Amino acid sequence: MNNWIDGLEAILAWQPLLFMLIGVVGGIAVGAIPGLTATMTIAILLPFTFIVEPLSGMTLLLGIYSGAVYAGSIPAILLRIPGTPSSAATVLDGYPMTQQGQAGKALTISLIASTIGALIGGVLLAVFAPTFAEYALQFGPAEFFMLAVFALALIASMSEGAMIKGLISGLLGLIIATVGTDPIGGLARFTFGISDLRAGLGFIPVLIGLFGVAEALARFEHHVRKRKMDSVSPGSFKIKRSLLLRLLPGASYSSVLGFGVGVLPGTGGDIGSFIGHNEVKRISRDKAMFGKGDPRGLAAAESANNASVPGTLAPTLVLGIPGNSAAAVLIGALTVHGLQPGPQLFQASPDLIYGIFFALLIIPAMMLVVGLLGIRSWGQITRIPTQYLWPCILGLSVVGSYALRSDPLDVLVMTVAGVLGYFMLKGGFPPAPLVIGLIVGPLAETGFRRATIINGGSFDWIFQPIPLVMLILSVLTAGISFYRSVRKGGHTDDKDRTKDPKSTVGK
């Protein structure tokens, strides 16, 4: 109990609170710009934390991290460009709401769901951090492979009504994920003699091209054909209490899932948001509107990816194992101050650890206040005439792709991904399965090969308890989705509905 009191006293000092607020505002500004990631911003600002107390420095970085994950939903909802990788699933229902004149409502739902997810994740971290972190250590190559298989099984759920096209899209994502260096043998694959490709295709440029550039090209084609591109009103920013109560159970459930996925080292909000979105869809009675502008899908994706932020800190703080790249930078911030993340940190600096726990409960409140103050300004983007907006989006896409690594190759990758995304829109191929394949492809390949090598070439590891349970869940998920698709005639692809770019959104 004394540790909690010490942590509360430490976090309520003016300096940690000020740095926390600066971090939240800065994170929102960064996350709203496609291509600029929270990890990059944390790394850039890391030296500025060396001159302040460890807790103040950590609150600055945590504020940036949380704010950026939330703000990635802003361009995802308004422009169909995920601001951060964690917002890829937000596009599925967020952008269709914008096209239906409900951008204001979508932004409000995103803000509230993000706050709920971050708050639930903070509570779970404070209460169950040691238990969750120890459980995460039990995950070896076999378990991570089966986690990837389960994520791939979600493709079937997302593609009901266009099963074949969804599977083709997912397979394409897996193929793209193989570009680069073999993670086991170290050999170059599909690099065509280009040394820069040995590091693989940049995920952010692919994401920007697949969603942003593709949509811009579709809009331009529509303008050429129709000679008119109207702006869309953001509509009302208010949501009814009845809708909020309807969203709360799914957002809470998705938050728990997002936190659990975030605890597993090497995963994060990008995988968690897709799992949260799919699981809320699975347990919902009315599934018809998911992926077409359903507020429940938007709330599920946003609550899951924000809950994953505290989740990634569980192995980071308790075991000294970074949950993802952003958590690795946070470890660097602690070590510079002479602190070693791990169990001993709870004894050596309890005020720091418990101060961080309280910070993760205060940051969602700050995020909510800052978001409410700026939400109407962000919604005005939809009022800009689209013949002016989309050329600006193309320019911003180029800048965002180049800014990440200052590599012209990333701009080329973004362009190719944009052209690919455009033809996928025209052909009715959903891009979300491709993104899932791209995310979990390396995880699946590495897990499978390492598990097989460890077991001497045997596949007996499949029948271990955790992998077997996850395999059964994956088969059930894919099987039920296939059955539903066949029953409603989804085994044959729908007719092309992409003559107007509006009909392709969310697929």
Coordinates of N, CA and C in Angstrom, one line a residue, residues 109 239 242-252 294-297 299:
I109 N -16.6 8.7 -31.3 CA -16.6 7.3 -30.9 C -15.1 6.9 -30.8
I239 N -23.0 12.0 -29.8 CA -23.5 10.6 -29.9 C -24.5 10.4 -28.7
S242 N -27.7 6.1 -25.7 CA -28.1 4.8 -26.0 C -27.0 4.1 -26.8
L243 N -26.5 4.9 -27.8 CA -25.4 4.3 -28.6 C -24.1 4.1 -27.8
L244 N -23.8 5.0 -26.9 CA -22.7 4.8 -26.0 C -22.8 3.5 -25.2
L245 N -24.0 3.3 -24.6 CA -24.2 2.1 -23.8 C -24.1 0.9 -24.7
R246 N -24.5 1.0 -26.0 CA -24.4 -0.2 -26.9 C -23.0 -0.5 -27.2
L247 N -22.1 0.5 -27.3 CA -20.8 0.3 -27.7 C -19.9 -0.1 -26.5
L248 N -20.3 0.2 -25.3 CA -19.4 -0.1 -24.1 C -19.1 -1.5 -23.9
P249 N -20.0 -2.5 -24.0 CA -19.6 -3.9 -23.8 C -18.5 -4.4 -24.8
G250 N -18.8 -4.1 -26.1 CA -17.8 -4.5 -27.1 C -16.4 -3.8 -26.9
A251 N -16.4 -2.5 -26.6 CA -15.2 -1.8 -26.4 C -14.4 -2.4 -25.2
S252 N -15.1 -2.7 -24.1 CA -14.5 -3.3 -22.9 C -13.9 -4.6 -23.3
D294 N -20.0 0.5 -39.3 CA -20.6 0.1 -38.0 C -19.8 0.7 -36.8
P295 N -20.5 1.5 -36.0 CA -19.8 2.1 -34.9 C -19.2 1.1 -33.9
R296 N -19.8 -0.1 -33.8 CA -19.2 -1.1 -33.0 C -17.8 -1.6 -33.4
G297 N -17.7 -1.7 -34.7 CA -16.4 -2.1 -35.3 C -15.3 -1.1 -35.1
A299 N -15.3 1.2 -32.6 CA -15.0 1.3 -31.2 C -14.1 0.1 -30.8

